[in-house]
XYZ file of C-alpha atoms in Angstrom:
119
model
C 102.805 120.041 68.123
C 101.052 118.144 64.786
C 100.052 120.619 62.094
C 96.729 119.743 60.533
C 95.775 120.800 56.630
C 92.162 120.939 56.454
C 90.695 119.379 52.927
C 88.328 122.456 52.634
C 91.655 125.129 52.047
C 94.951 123.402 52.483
C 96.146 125.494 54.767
C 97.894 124.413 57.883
C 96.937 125.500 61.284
C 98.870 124.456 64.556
C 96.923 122.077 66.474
C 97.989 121.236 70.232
C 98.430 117.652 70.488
C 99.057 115.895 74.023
C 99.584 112.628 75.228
C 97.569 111.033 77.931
C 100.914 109.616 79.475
C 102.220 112.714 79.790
C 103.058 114.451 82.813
C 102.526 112.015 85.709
C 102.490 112.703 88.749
C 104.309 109.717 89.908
C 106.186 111.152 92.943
C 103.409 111.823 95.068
C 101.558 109.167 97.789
C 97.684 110.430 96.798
C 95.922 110.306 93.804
C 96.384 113.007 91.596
C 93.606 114.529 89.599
C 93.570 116.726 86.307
C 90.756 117.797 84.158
C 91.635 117.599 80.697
C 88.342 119.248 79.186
C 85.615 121.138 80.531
C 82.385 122.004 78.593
C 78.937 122.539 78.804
C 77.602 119.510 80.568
C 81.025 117.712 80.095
C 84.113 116.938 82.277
C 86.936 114.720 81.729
C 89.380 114.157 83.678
C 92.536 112.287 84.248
C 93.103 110.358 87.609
C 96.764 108.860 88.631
C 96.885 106.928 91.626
C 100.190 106.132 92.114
C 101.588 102.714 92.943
C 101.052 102.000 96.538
C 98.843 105.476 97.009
C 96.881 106.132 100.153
C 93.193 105.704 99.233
C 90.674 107.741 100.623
C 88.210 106.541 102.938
C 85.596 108.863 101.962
C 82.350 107.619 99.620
C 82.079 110.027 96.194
C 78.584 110.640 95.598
C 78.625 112.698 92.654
C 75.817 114.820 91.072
C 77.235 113.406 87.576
C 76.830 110.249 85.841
C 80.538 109.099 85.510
C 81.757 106.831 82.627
C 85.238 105.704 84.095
C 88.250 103.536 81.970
C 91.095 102.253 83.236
C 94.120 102.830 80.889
C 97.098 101.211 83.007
C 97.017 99.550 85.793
C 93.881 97.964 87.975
C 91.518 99.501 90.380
C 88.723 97.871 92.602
C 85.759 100.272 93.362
C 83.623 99.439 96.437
C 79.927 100.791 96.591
C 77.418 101.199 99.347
C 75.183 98.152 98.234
C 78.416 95.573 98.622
C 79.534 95.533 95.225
C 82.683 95.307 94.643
C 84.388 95.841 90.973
C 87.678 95.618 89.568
C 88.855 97.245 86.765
C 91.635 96.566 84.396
C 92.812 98.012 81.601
C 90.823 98.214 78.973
C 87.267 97.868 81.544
C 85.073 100.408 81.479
C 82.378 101.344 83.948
C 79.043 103.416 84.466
C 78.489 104.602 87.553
C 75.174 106.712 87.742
C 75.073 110.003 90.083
C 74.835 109.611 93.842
C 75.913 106.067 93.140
C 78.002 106.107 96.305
C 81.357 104.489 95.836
C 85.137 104.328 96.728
C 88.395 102.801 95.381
C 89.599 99.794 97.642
C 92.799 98.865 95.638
C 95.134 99.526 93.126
C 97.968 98.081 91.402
C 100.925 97.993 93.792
C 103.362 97.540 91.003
C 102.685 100.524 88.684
C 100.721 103.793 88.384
C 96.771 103.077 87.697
C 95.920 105.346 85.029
C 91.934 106.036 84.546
C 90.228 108.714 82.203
C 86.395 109.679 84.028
C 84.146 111.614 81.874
C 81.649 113.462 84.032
C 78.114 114.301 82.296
């Protein structure tokens, strides 16, 4: 835990500090997905698709707009119209809602690590 002294009144309060790379799930076959916060309007959430993971077949077509990273790793997204993306670390994406798309591939050598924020 970090303790943070606010410049208003110098006093400390406990602040709950995590790290993204926490807590993997790296001994499963699927993808495993978390949502780290949840607000009004707001979702974001943490996907790990291990190394090697089965990959659904299914499309997603959301109700969101989805802003998606990649973190670690690489991904390639299909969608309906024939595109086909891939994502590597750093790469970020847009997808709009009822965009309908799936991921193809991931890195076979390490966990893909992306952060989707759902609005």
């Amino acid at each position: 835990m970090a303790v943070f002294i606010s410049e208003n009144n110098k006093k400390g309060c406990v602040v709950k500090v995590e790290n993204i790379f926490n807590n993997l799930a790296f001994n499963s076959s699927k993808e495993q997905f978390e949502d780290l916060v949840k607000a009004d309007g707001v979702r974001i959430e943490r996907i790990v698709s291990p190394a090697n993971c089965e990959l659904s077949s299914e499309w997603y077509n959301q109700s969101e707009n989805e802003w998606v990273t990649v973190l670690q790793g690489y991904g390639a997204l299909a969608f309906e119209d024939a595109r086909i993306i891939k994502l590597e670390a750093g790469d970020h994406l847009l997808i709009k809602a009822h965009e309908k798309h799936r991921v193809i591939k991931t890195s076979a050598e390490q966990a893909t690590i992306w952060i989707a924020v759902f609005f």
